[in-house]
Tab-separated table of C-alpha atoms in Angstrom:
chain	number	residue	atom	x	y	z
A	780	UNK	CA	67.159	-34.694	-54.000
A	781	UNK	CA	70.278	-34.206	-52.097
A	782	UNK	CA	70.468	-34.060	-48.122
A	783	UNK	CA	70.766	-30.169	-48.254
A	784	UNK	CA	68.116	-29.535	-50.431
A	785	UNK	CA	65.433	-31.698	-48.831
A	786	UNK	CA	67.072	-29.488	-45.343
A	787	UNK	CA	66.601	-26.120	-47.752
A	788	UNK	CA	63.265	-27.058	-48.362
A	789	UNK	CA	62.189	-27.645	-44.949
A	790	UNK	CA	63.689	-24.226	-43.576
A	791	UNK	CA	61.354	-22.914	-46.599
A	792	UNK	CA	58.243	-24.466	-45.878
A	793	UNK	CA	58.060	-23.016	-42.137
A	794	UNK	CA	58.706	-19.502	-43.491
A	795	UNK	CA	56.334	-19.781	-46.525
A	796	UNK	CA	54.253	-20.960	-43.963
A	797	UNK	CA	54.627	-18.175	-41.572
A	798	UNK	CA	54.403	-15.536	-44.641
A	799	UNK	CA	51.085	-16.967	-45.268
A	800	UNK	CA	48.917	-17.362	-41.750
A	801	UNK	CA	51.117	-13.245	-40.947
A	802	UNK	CA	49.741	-12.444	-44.226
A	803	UNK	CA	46.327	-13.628	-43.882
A	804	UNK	CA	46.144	-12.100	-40.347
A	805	UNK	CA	46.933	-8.687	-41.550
A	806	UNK	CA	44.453	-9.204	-44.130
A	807	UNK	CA	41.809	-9.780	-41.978
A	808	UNK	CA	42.925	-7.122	-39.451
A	809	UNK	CA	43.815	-9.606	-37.048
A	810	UNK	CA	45.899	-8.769	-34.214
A	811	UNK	CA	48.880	-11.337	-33.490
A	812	UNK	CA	52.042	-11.756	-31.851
A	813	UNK	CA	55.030	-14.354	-33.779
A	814	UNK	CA	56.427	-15.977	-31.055
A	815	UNK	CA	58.506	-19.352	-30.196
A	816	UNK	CA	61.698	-20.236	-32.613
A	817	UNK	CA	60.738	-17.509	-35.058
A	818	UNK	CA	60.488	-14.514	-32.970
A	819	UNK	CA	63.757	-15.650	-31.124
A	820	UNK	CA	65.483	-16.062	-34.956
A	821	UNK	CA	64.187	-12.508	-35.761
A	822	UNK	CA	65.830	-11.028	-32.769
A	823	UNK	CA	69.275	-12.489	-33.157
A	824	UNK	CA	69.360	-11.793	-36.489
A	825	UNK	CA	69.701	-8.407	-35.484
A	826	UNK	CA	72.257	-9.238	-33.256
A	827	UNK	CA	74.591	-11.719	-35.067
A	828	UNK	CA	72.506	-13.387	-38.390
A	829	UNK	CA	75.114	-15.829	-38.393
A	830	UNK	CA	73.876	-17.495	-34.917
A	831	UNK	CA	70.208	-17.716	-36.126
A	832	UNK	CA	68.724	-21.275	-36.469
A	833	UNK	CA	66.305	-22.862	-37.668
A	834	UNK	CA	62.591	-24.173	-36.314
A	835	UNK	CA	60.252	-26.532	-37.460
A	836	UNK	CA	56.773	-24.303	-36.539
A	837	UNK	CA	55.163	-21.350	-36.554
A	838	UNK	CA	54.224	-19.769	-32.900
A	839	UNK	CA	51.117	-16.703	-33.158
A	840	UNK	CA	49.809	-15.704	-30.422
A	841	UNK	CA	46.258	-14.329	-30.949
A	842	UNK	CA	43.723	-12.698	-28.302
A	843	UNK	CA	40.641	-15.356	-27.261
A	844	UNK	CA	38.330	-13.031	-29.244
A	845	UNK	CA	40.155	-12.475	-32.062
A	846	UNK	CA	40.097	-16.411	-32.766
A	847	UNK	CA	37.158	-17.189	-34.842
A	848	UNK	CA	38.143	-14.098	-36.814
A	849	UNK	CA	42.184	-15.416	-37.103
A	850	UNK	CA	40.439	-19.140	-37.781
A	851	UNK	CA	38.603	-17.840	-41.111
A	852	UNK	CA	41.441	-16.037	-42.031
């Protein structure tokens, strides 16, 4: 695997892995917030989508009672 693939794949697995705990969340009727690296990307892609980067986790911000719910999710 070259360097830009194995660099391809990580930028994949942190939005596979955001698609999945957002997608589970709305599932469950889950309230949450993305927040960190991601929700900063999202906004300046709106801006300029050349200037996004990249980040290497997923930031969701949840309400105290909403965790056990979020956590079986």
């Amino acid at each position: 695997m070259t360097l830009l693939e194995r660099m391809m794949l990580g930028v994949e697995r942190v939005r596979d892995r955001l698609l999945r705990a957002s997608s589970a969340l709305d599932a469950a009727k889950v309230a949450y917030a993305v927040a960190g690296g991601n929700a900063v990307a999202a906004w300046v892609a709106t801006v300029d989508a050349a200037a996004v980067r990249n980040t290497q986790d997923v930031d969701i911000l949840l309400r105290r009672d909403d965790f056990e719910r979020a956590a079986a999710a």
